[in-house]
Short mmCIF file of C-alpha atoms in Angstrom, two decimals:
data_model
loop_
_atom_site.label_atom_id
_atom_site.label_comp_id
_atom_site.label_asym_id
_atom_site.label_seq_id
_atom_site.Cartn_x
_atom_site.Cartn_y
_atom_site.Cartn_z
CA MET A 1 23.29 22.96 8.94
CA GLN A 2 26.12 20.73 7.39
CA ASN A 3 27.77 21.45 3.93
CA LYS A 4 26.40 19.51 1.51
CA HIS A 5 27.79 17.31 -1.29
CA LYS A 6 27.46 14.72 -4.22
CA LEU A 7 27.12 11.21 -5.09
CA ALA A 8 26.77 8.96 -7.94
CA LEU A 9 23.95 7.47 -7.19
CA ALA A 10 20.99 9.15 -6.04
CA ALA A 11 19.63 11.58 -3.85
CA GLY A 12 18.03 19.24 -3.78
CA CYS A 13 19.44 21.90 -1.56
CA LEU A 14 18.29 24.44 0.44
CA VAL A 15 16.13 26.83 -2.08
CA LEU A 16 17.07 30.38 -1.41
CA ALA A 17 14.30 31.38 -4.17
CA ALA A 18 11.45 33.49 -2.79
CA LEU A 19 7.79 33.14 -4.07
CA CYS A 20 6.94 35.60 -6.67
CA PHE A 21 3.76 36.45 -8.08
CA VAL A 22 1.78 37.52 -10.92
CA ALA A 23 2.73 41.20 -12.16
CA ALA A 24 -0.06 43.50 -11.03
CA GLY A 25 -2.98 43.79 -12.91
CA VAL A 26 -2.65 40.52 -14.78
CA SER A 27 -5.45 38.37 -14.52
CA GLU A 28 -7.59 35.30 -16.27
CA ASP A 29 -10.06 38.33 -17.11
CA SER A 30 -7.47 41.26 -17.59
CA ASP A 31 -7.03 43.28 -20.52
CA PHE A 32 -3.28 42.65 -20.51
CA ASP A 33 -2.42 41.34 -23.94
CA ASN A 34 0.70 40.44 -25.89
CA GLU A 35 1.09 43.86 -27.45
CA ALA A 36 1.66 44.93 -23.80
CA VAL A 37 4.29 42.83 -23.36
CA LEU A 38 6.01 43.72 -26.42
CA ALA A 39 5.75 47.65 -25.48
CA ALA A 40 6.99 46.66 -22.16
CA GLY A 41 9.91 44.26 -22.83
CA ASP A 42 10.67 45.64 -26.53
CA ALA A 43 11.44 42.11 -27.80
CA PRO A 44 9.22 39.02 -28.57
CA ALA A 45 8.63 36.58 -26.26
CA ALA A 46 9.78 33.11 -28.10
CA SER A 47 11.24 31.48 -30.52
CA ILE A 48 11.35 28.61 -33.09
CA GLY A 49 14.54 28.54 -34.87
CA ASP A 50 14.67 31.97 -36.27
CA VAL A 51 11.10 32.75 -36.29
CA THR A 52 10.04 34.86 -33.14
CA TYR A 53 6.58 35.33 -31.68
CA ALA A 54 5.08 38.05 -29.76
CA SER A 55 3.62 35.66 -27.49
CA LEU A 56 4.56 32.07 -25.79
CA GLU A 57 1.10 30.93 -26.38
CA GLU A 58 1.40 31.97 -29.99
CA ALA A 59 4.69 29.88 -30.55
CA LEU A 60 3.53 27.04 -28.56
CA ASN A 61 0.12 26.86 -30.93
CA ALA A 62 2.21 27.16 -33.99
CA ALA A 63 4.93 24.40 -32.84
CA VAL A 64 5.28 20.98 -34.43
CA SER A 65 6.48 17.59 -33.45
CA GLY A 66 10.50 18.02 -33.24
CA GLN A 67 10.84 21.62 -33.05
CA THR A 68 11.85 23.36 -29.86
CA VAL A 69 10.34 26.35 -28.44
CA VAL A 70 12.93 28.83 -26.65
CA LEU A 71 11.61 31.15 -24.17
CA ILE A 72 13.56 33.96 -25.14
CA ASP A 73 12.58 36.87 -22.83
CA ASP A 74 10.82 36.76 -19.01
CA TYR A 75 7.03 36.15 -19.78
CA VAL A 76 3.61 35.58 -18.17
CA MET A 77 1.27 33.91 -19.47
CA THR A 78 -2.05 35.00 -20.16
CA SER A 79 -4.17 32.17 -21.26
CA ASN A 80 -4.14 28.17 -21.30
CA ALA A 81 -1.60 26.35 -23.42
CA ALA A 82 -0.03 22.90 -24.57
CA VAL A 83 3.07 21.89 -25.42
CA LYS A 84 2.62 19.46 -27.97
CA ALA A 85 3.52 15.72 -28.24
CA GLY A 86 6.93 15.83 -29.72
CA VAL A 87 7.60 19.48 -28.80
CA LEU A 88 10.53 20.55 -26.54
CA LEU A 89 9.65 24.38 -24.58
CA LEU A 90 12.97 25.23 -23.14
CA LEU A 91 13.70 27.82 -20.68
CA PRO A 92 16.91 28.73 -20.87
CA CYS A 93 19.58 29.15 -18.30
CA MET A 94 22.17 31.19 -20.43
CA ASP A 95 23.07 32.89 -23.89
CA ASN A 96 22.69 30.49 -26.93
CA ASP A 97 21.32 27.63 -24.68
CA VAL A 98 20.56 24.60 -26.78
CA GLY A 99 18.92 22.38 -23.81
CA TYR A 100 20.62 19.34 -23.27
CA THR A 101 24.58 19.36 -23.71
CA SER A 102 26.16 16.11 -25.49
CA THR A 103 26.00 14.42 -21.86
CA GLY A 104 22.07 14.16 -22.50
CA TYR A 105 22.19 16.24 -19.32
CA ASN A 106 21.63 19.80 -18.46
CA PRO A 107 25.03 22.19 -18.96
CA ASP A 108 28.15 21.27 -16.00
CA GLY A 109 29.20 24.26 -13.56
CA THR A 110 32.70 25.63 -13.38
CA THR A 111 34.71 26.85 -10.66
CA SER A 112 33.88 30.16 -11.62
CA SER A 113 30.11 30.32 -12.59
CA VAL A 114 27.82 31.89 -10.23
CA LYS A 115 24.19 31.48 -9.49
CA THR A 116 22.43 33.69 -11.30
CA LEU A 117 18.39 33.59 -12.58
CA TYR A 118 18.59 34.22 -16.32
CA ARG A 119 15.10 33.41 -17.11
CA THR A 120 11.56 33.58 -15.55
CA LEU A 121 8.32 32.10 -16.68
CA THR A 122 5.28 33.23 -14.56
CA ILE A 123 2.05 30.85 -14.63
CA PRO A 124 -0.87 32.89 -12.99
CA GLU A 125 -3.43 31.74 -10.89
CA ASN A 126 -6.27 30.26 -12.88
CA VAL A 127 -3.94 29.15 -16.01
CA THR A 128 -3.14 26.11 -16.89
CA LEU A 129 -0.03 25.05 -18.71
CA THR A 130 -0.25 21.48 -20.73
CA VAL A 131 2.31 19.35 -21.66
CA GLU A 132 2.31 16.49 -23.58
CA GLY A 133 5.84 16.80 -25.08
CA SER A 134 8.57 18.02 -22.84
CA ILE A 135 9.62 21.05 -20.75
CA LEU A 136 13.17 21.43 -19.88
CA VAL A 137 13.66 24.14 -17.21
CA ASN A 138 17.40 24.55 -17.56
CA ALA A 139 20.34 25.21 -15.26
CA VAL A 140 24.15 24.93 -14.80
CA THR A 141 24.54 22.26 -11.96
CA GLY A 142 27.67 20.99 -10.66
CA TYR A 143 31.04 21.89 -9.04
CA PRO A 144 34.00 20.66 -10.78
CA ALA A 145 36.09 19.34 -7.63
CA GLY A 146 36.53 16.50 -5.22
CA GLY A 147 35.48 17.32 -1.74
CA ASP A 148 32.29 18.36 -0.05
CA PHE A 149 30.61 20.51 -2.40
CA ASP A 150 27.07 20.86 -3.31
CA GLN A 151 26.19 19.54 -6.69
CA ASP A 152 23.05 22.04 -7.35
CA VAL A 153 22.46 25.09 -9.14
CA ARG A 154 25.84 26.49 -9.51
CA GLY A 155 25.25 29.27 -12.52
CA GLY A 156 22.66 30.77 -14.58
CA TYR A 157 19.17 29.07 -14.27
CA ALA A 158 15.82 29.22 -15.09
CA GLN A 159 12.69 29.67 -13.01
CA ILE A 160 8.98 28.92 -13.53
CA ASN A 161 6.81 31.13 -10.95
CA LEU A 162 3.84 28.84 -10.54
CA ALA A 163 0.40 30.34 -9.13
CA GLY A 164 -1.58 28.07 -11.72
CA ASN A 165 -1.03 24.51 -12.72
CA ILE A 166 1.03 22.14 -14.83
CA VAL A 167 -0.62 19.09 -15.90
CA VAL A 168 1.82 16.51 -17.33
CA GLU A 169 -0.05 13.95 -19.46
CA ASN A 170 0.57 10.47 -20.64
CA GLY A 171 3.85 10.67 -22.70
CA GLY A 172 5.12 14.15 -21.49
CA LEU A 173 7.90 15.23 -19.47
CA LEU A 174 8.68 18.14 -16.98
CA ASP A 175 12.30 17.91 -16.73
CA ASN A 176 13.26 20.69 -13.64
CA CYS A 177 16.96 21.56 -13.31
CA GLY A 178 16.49 24.87 -12.36
CA TYR A 179 13.45 25.99 -9.50
CA ILE A 180 9.89 25.95 -9.41
CA ILE A 181 8.08 27.64 -6.92
CA GLY A 182 4.73 29.43 -6.17
CA ALA A 183 1.39 28.23 -4.59
CA GLY A 184 0.20 26.34 -7.77
CA GLN A 185 0.68 22.83 -8.53
CA VAL A 186 2.12 20.17 -10.89
CA THR A 187 -0.09 17.01 -12.01
CA ALA A 188 1.55 14.00 -13.11
CA LYS A 189 -0.89 11.67 -15.13
CA SER A 190 -0.41 8.35 -15.32
CA GLY A 191 2.29 7.86 -18.01
CA ALA A 192 4.05 11.05 -17.36
CA GLU A 193 7.08 11.82 -15.88
CA VAL A 194 8.46 14.64 -13.46
CA ARG A 195 12.39 15.01 -12.86
CA ASP A 196 13.75 17.45 -10.40
CA LEU A 197 17.45 17.86 -8.86
CA PHE A 198 18.03 15.04 -6.78
CA VAL A 199 21.30 16.57 -4.79
CA ILE A 200 23.15 14.52 -1.68
CA GLU A 201 24.32 16.09 1.19
CA SER A 202 27.20 15.80 3.11
CA TRP A 203 28.79 13.46 0.86
CA ARG A 204 31.79 11.77 1.99
CA GLY A 205 33.56 10.45 -0.98
CA GLY A 206 33.66 7.76 -3.61
CA THR A 207 36.54 6.07 -1.79
CA HIS A 208 34.76 6.09 1.42
CA ALA A 209 31.61 5.12 0.00
CA LEU A 210 33.52 2.03 -1.99
CA ASN A 211 35.18 1.09 1.38
CA LEU A 212 31.66 1.00 3.20
CA MET A 213 30.16 -1.38 0.27
CA GLY A 214 32.88 -4.00 1.01
CA GLY A 215 35.61 -2.70 -2.12
CA ARG A 216 35.70 -2.08 -5.67
CA LEU A 217 35.43 -6.45 -6.57
CA ASN A 218 32.65 -6.81 -4.22
CA VAL A 219 30.84 -3.68 -5.97
CA LEU A 220 31.61 -5.20 -9.43
CA LEU A 221 30.38 -8.78 -8.26
CA ASN A 222 27.28 -7.46 -6.55
CA LYS A 223 28.17 -8.28 -3.13
CA TYR A 224 27.78 -4.83 -1.86
CA GLY A 225 25.70 -4.23 1.24
CA ASP A 226 24.93 -1.91 4.23
CA PRO A 227 25.46 0.71 5.41
CA PHE A 228 24.19 2.73 2.41
CA PRO A 229 26.95 5.46 1.51
CA ILE A 230 24.61 8.22 2.11
CA ASN A 231 21.95 9.43 4.68
CA GLU A 232 21.17 12.88 3.79
CA TYR A 233 19.79 13.96 0.45
CA ASN A 234 17.28 16.75 -1.15
CA CYS A 235 14.98 16.80 -3.83
CA HIS A 236 12.76 19.89 -4.05
CA ASN A 237 13.87 22.51 -6.36
CA ILE A 238 10.42 21.83 -7.31
CA GLU A 239 9.02 23.89 -3.98
CA SER A 240 5.21 24.08 -5.89
CA THR A 241 3.08 21.07 -4.90
CA ILE A 242 3.35 18.10 -6.83
CA LYS A 243 0.66 15.76 -7.54
CA ILE A 244 1.99 12.20 -8.95
CA GLU A 245 -0.85 9.95 -10.08
CA SER A 246 -0.64 5.99 -10.08
CA GLY A 247 1.16 5.20 -13.54
CA ALA A 248 3.11 8.40 -13.25
CA SER A 249 6.89 8.92 -12.49
CA PHE A 250 9.15 11.15 -10.32
CA THR A 251 12.83 10.64 -11.27
CA GLY A 252 15.79 12.45 -9.53
CA ASN A 253 18.64 14.20 -11.62
CA VAL A 254 21.64 13.50 -9.64
CA LYS A 255 25.02 15.01 -10.87
CA MET A 256 28.51 13.94 -8.98
CA TYR A 257 32.29 15.00 -9.37
CA GLY A 258 34.72 12.36 -9.28
CA GLY A 259 37.99 10.64 -11.14
CA SER A 260 38.25 14.35 -12.65
CA THR A 261 34.83 14.34 -14.73
CA PHE A 262 31.37 14.64 -13.67
CA ASN A 263 29.39 11.57 -13.80
CA TYR A 264 25.56 11.32 -14.35
CA THR A 265 22.58 9.51 -13.30
CA LYS A 266 18.73 9.38 -13.20
CA TYR A 267 17.31 7.69 -9.77
CA PRO A 268 13.62 6.54 -9.74
CA GLN A 269 11.89 8.08 -6.99
CA ILE A 270 8.23 7.14 -7.71
CA ASN A 271 7.50 4.86 -10.21
CA ASN A 272 5.18 1.51 -9.90
CA THR A 273 7.66 -1.17 -11.53
CA ASN A 274 11.23 0.63 -10.81
CA GLY A 275 10.73 3.37 -7.88
CA LEU A 276 11.40 3.62 -3.95
CA ILE A 277 7.52 4.24 -3.73
CA ARG A 278 5.13 2.43 -5.70
CA LEU A 279 1.71 3.40 -5.59
CA ALA A 280 -1.56 1.13 -6.02
CA ASP A 281 -4.07 1.47 -8.76
CA ASN A 282 -5.85 4.51 -8.68
CA ALA A 283 -3.64 5.48 -5.89
CA TYR A 284 -1.93 9.23 -6.18
CA LEU A 285 0.67 11.34 -3.88
CA ILE A 286 1.16 14.72 -2.91
CA LYS A 287 4.46 16.13 -2.28
CA THR A 288 5.14 19.37 -0.44
CA TYR A 289 7.73 21.45 0.37
CA ASP A 290 7.87 23.79 3.64
CA SER A 291 10.81 25.89 2.68
CA ALA A 292 11.15 27.80 6.30
CA ALA A 293 11.12 24.54 7.97
CA ASP A 294 13.37 22.94 5.26
CA ARG A 295 11.28 19.73 5.20
CA VAL A 296 9.19 17.60 2.94
CA LYS A 297 5.76 16.15 3.29
CA ILE A 298 4.70 13.31 1.36
CA ALA A 299 1.18 12.41 1.68
CA ILE A 300 -0.19 9.00 -0.13
CA TYR A 301 -4.02 8.20 -0.58
CA GLY A 302 -4.92 4.85 -1.64
CA GLY A 303 -2.03 2.33 -1.15
CA ALA A 304 1.37 1.82 -2.00
CA THR A 305 4.74 0.06 -1.23
CA ALA A 306 7.91 1.15 -0.24
CA ASP A 307 10.36 -0.68 -2.56
CA SER A 308 13.61 -0.55 -4.10
CA SER A 309 15.00 1.26 -7.19
CA THR A 310 17.55 0.40 -9.72
CA LEU A 311 20.00 2.81 -11.33
CA THR A 312 23.16 2.78 -13.19
CA PHE A 313 25.82 5.12 -11.47
CA SER A 314 29.40 6.02 -11.34
CA PHE A 315 32.33 6.42 -8.98
CA GLY A 316 35.67 5.56 -8.28
CA GLY A 317 36.04 4.25 -11.94
CA ILE A 318 33.28 2.08 -11.42
CA SER A 319 29.86 2.03 -13.89
CA LYS A 320 27.37 -0.34 -13.45
CA ALA A 321 23.69 -0.98 -12.34
CA MET A 322 22.96 -0.90 -8.52
CA THR A 323 19.86 -1.62 -6.79
CA THR A 324 19.12 -0.03 -2.92
CA SER A 325 17.26 -3.96 -2.29
CA LYS A 326 20.82 -4.78 -1.13
CA PHE A 327 20.50 -2.05 1.44
CA THR A 328 18.76 -1.21 4.32
CA TYR A 329 17.44 2.21 2.64
CA PRO A 330 17.94 5.08 4.51
CA ILE A 331 15.21 7.81 4.97
CA ASP A 332 16.30 11.58 5.50
CA GLY A 333 15.26 12.82 9.03
CA ASP A 334 13.65 16.02 6.87
CA ILE A 335 11.10 13.94 5.56
CA GLU A 336 7.65 12.99 6.63
CA PHE A 337 4.96 11.05 5.73
CA GLU A 338 1.36 10.45 5.67
CA LEU A 339 -0.66 7.30 4.62
CA HIS A 340 -4.29 7.58 4.28
CA ASN A 341 -7.06 4.80 3.11
CA GLY A 342 -5.23 2.19 2.29
CA ASN A 343 -2.93 -0.80 2.63
CA TYR A 344 0.74 0.03 2.53
CA THR A 345 3.56 -2.60 2.84
CA PHE A 346 7.57 -2.68 3.47
CA ASN A 347 8.85 -4.67 0.20
CA ASN A 348 12.17 -3.43 0.85
CA SER A 349 14.27 -2.79 4.14
CA PHE A 350 13.93 0.82 5.47
CA LYS A 351 15.93 2.66 8.20
CA PHE A 352 13.82 6.20 8.95
CA LEU A 353 16.57 8.84 10.72
CA THR A 354 16.21 11.27 13.69
CA GLY A 355 13.53 13.54 12.56
CA ALA A 356 11.43 11.44 10.34
CA VAL A 357 7.73 11.03 11.29
CA LEU A 358 5.25 8.75 9.53
CA THR A 359 1.73 8.97 10.33
CA VAL A 360 -0.66 6.54 9.39
CA PHE A 361 -4.26 7.55 9.23
CA ASP A 362 -8.03 6.48 9.58
CA ASP A 363 -8.89 3.02 7.19
CA ALA A 364 -4.91 2.43 6.30
CA THR A 365 -2.74 -0.51 7.46
CA LEU A 366 1.32 -0.41 7.32
CA THR A 367 2.66 -4.14 7.18
CA VAL A 368 6.21 -4.74 7.79
CA PRO A 369 6.10 -8.63 6.37
CA SER A 370 8.59 -11.62 7.04
CA GLY A 371 12.05 -11.17 5.72
CA LYS A 372 12.06 -7.15 5.94
CA LYS A 373 13.66 -4.98 8.50
CA VAL A 374 11.99 -1.45 9.38
CA ILE A 375 13.40 0.71 12.00
CA PHE A 376 13.05 4.23 13.49
CA TYR A 377 16.02 5.60 15.10
CA ASP A 378 15.12 6.61 18.37
CA GLU A 379 18.64 8.40 18.63
CA PHE A 380 21.84 8.84 16.35
CA ASN A 381 25.09 10.08 17.32
CA ASP A 382 26.96 9.84 14.14
CA ILE A 383 30.56 9.10 14.70
CA ASP A 384 33.20 12.18 13.95
CA ASN A 385 33.76 12.03 10.26
CA ASN A 386 35.56 14.67 8.25
CA GLY A 387 34.29 17.62 10.29
CA THR A 388 31.44 18.49 8.20
CA SER A 389 29.33 15.55 7.19
CA GLU A 390 28.03 14.07 10.59
CA TYR A 391 24.54 13.31 10.54
CA PRO A 392 22.93 16.22 12.41
CA GLN A 393 21.33 15.56 15.86
CA ARG A 394 17.24 15.26 15.52
CA ASP A 395 14.50 14.23 17.76
CA ALA A 396 13.83 10.51 17.63
CA ALA A 397 11.66 9.43 14.90
CA TYR A 398 8.23 7.65 15.35
CA ILE A 399 5.18 6.20 13.42
CA LEU A 400 2.15 7.62 14.97
CA LEU A 401 -0.99 5.58 14.54
CA LYS A 402 -4.47 7.62 14.38
CA GLY A 403 -7.96 6.47 14.74
CA ASN A 404 -8.23 2.93 13.65
CA SER A 405 -4.79 2.39 11.79
CA THR A 406 -2.83 -0.59 12.29
CA LEU A 407 0.77 -1.62 12.20
CA ASN A 408 1.27 -5.28 11.55
CA ILE A 409 4.73 -6.61 12.44
CA GLN A 410 5.50 -9.68 10.65
CA GLY A 411 9.32 -9.32 10.14
CA SER A 412 11.85 -6.88 12.10
CA PHE A 413 10.72 -3.87 13.36
CA ALA A 414 12.41 -1.74 15.85
CA GLY A 415 11.65 2.24 17.12
CA ILE A 416 8.98 4.52 18.56
CA VAL A 417 5.11 3.83 17.72
CA LYS A 418 2.65 5.77 19.30
CA CYS A 419 -0.98 4.76 19.39
CA GLU A 420 -3.80 7.63 19.19
CA THR A 421 -6.35 4.89 20.18
CA SER A 422 -5.08 1.79 21.76
CA LEU A 423 -1.81 -0.06 22.07
CA ASP A 424 -3.61 -2.88 20.46
CA GLN A 425 -3.39 -0.76 17.02
CA VAL A 426 0.29 -2.77 16.95
CA ILE A 427 -0.15 -6.41 15.86
CA VAL A 428 3.41 -8.73 16.47
CA GLY A 429 3.36 -11.89 14.60
CA ALA A 430 4.62 -14.83 16.50
CA ASN A 431 7.54 -14.81 14.18
CA ALA A 432 8.25 -11.34 14.31
CA VAL A 433 11.68 -9.86 15.71
CA THR A 434 11.38 -6.57 17.73
CA THR A 435 14.16 -6.55 19.83
CA ASN A 436 18.02 -5.94 19.31
CA ILE A 437 17.60 -4.65 15.74
CA GLU A 438 20.83 -3.86 14.08
CA SER A 439 21.63 -1.10 11.72
CA LYS A 440 25.07 -0.22 10.22
CA GLU A 441 26.54 3.03 10.34
CA ALA A 442 30.04 4.69 8.92
CA ASN A 443 32.85 4.33 11.85
CA GLY A 444 34.24 7.55 10.83
CA TYR A 445 35.67 8.68 7.77
CA ASN A 446 37.34 6.23 5.43
CA ASN A 447 38.00 3.61 8.04
CA THR A 448 39.63 0.70 6.15
CA SER A 449 39.93 -1.84 9.41
CA GLN A 450 36.55 -1.44 10.39
CA PRO A 451 34.26 0.74 8.18
CA ALA A 452 31.01 0.26 10.26
CA VAL A 453 29.60 0.04 13.36
CA THR A 454 26.62 -1.57 14.37
CA LEU A 455 23.83 -0.01 16.51
CA SER A 456 21.26 -1.92 17.92
CA PHE A 457 16.92 -0.72 18.59
CA ASP A 458 14.09 -2.12 20.11
CA LEU A 459 10.26 -1.67 19.77
CA GLN A 460 8.70 1.01 21.64
CA VAL A 461 4.88 0.83 21.97
CA GLN A 462 3.37 3.81 23.75
CA LEU A 463 0.11 5.55 23.77
CA ALA A 464 0.40 9.17 22.19
CA ALA A 465 0.14 12.25 24.64
#
């Protein structure tokens, strides 16, 4: 696996935390109580200012808008609870943790900080934590140096061991900078937001990125374009299942280091008005992560569009708004998609890198409209870069059409399409383009004379084995 790094835009890491479960004997009908917690830990569980509470549930019940509840010891919930509107629940990552720093983000790492689990909240099976206010699962992230460094957890961190449920309601925020692991589920209702660390892998540096996009002036004048300066990224420090309902948001927290300072941004991933995935009304998305295989699966039910995202970023001395609509956006090959019962449309151009798989199920249609380009790479031999940041060798990307599903090509499309029922599942419009579809990639590291190379792909339709 290649070393990882950062960017100033958007796009976590291999999560090394192991699944933890509830302490023996604790269940919804257990007689385990807060007095036992105090006896075992000899300390209160939570605080609001200088007032301490025997249990987290008690503290959350007492909190009012504008207050912060701090989990001051590892804790196992024993009953349902709610973070009220206007209340912040802080799971700290260090002594005297104040939550968000003056930057508005979580604490920055140092060259000497060591990844260490500081605080754990366990939510057992059949217990639900409802979020109407905010939760910050805090962590020290980032490494203050240029080069191929992973801007993930680099110091103390908090963790939620989730066997039960976290339900984020309209107006609520679950902001994860540490880890959420376990067999439970996070559900984001319409109007809710869930954030997770977005970590760029194999980052080649801001100078290289500016060169690829045509230089500093072109970026300032919004004349930038292909190729996108990153291909590999992760956003799965929440290992537990995530359900995103239409109207909810899933956002990446991005941190990078350049120009002798940390730079920060929030990268909209799933959002009905500004996101790479925009769900149809009443649709929902299920995101899961297989830590053993290091693969993410995104299953969508009810229809969606693959779209563009606009974010503010900083690198190479530039800070400005940037849109992915100017790029053929890369889908990392460790992601697979399932599209169920609905209409799905590419409203932006995308390239699915080797390793990526998209399966279209019964009663679903996928459309590439006129003016859009979609490519599924059947091979990718990345040009030698700086020895650590080349894209890995992976199997060909492809679409699998199951049952009566269809792929309707009206724009430009290339790559392997496997049809389960008939080759007629692929519909090619009269003005569609399916041969010699071009895609640009980096031509080695910071090649100023010829920054990019052009690859060419064709449509390949075949019956599924």
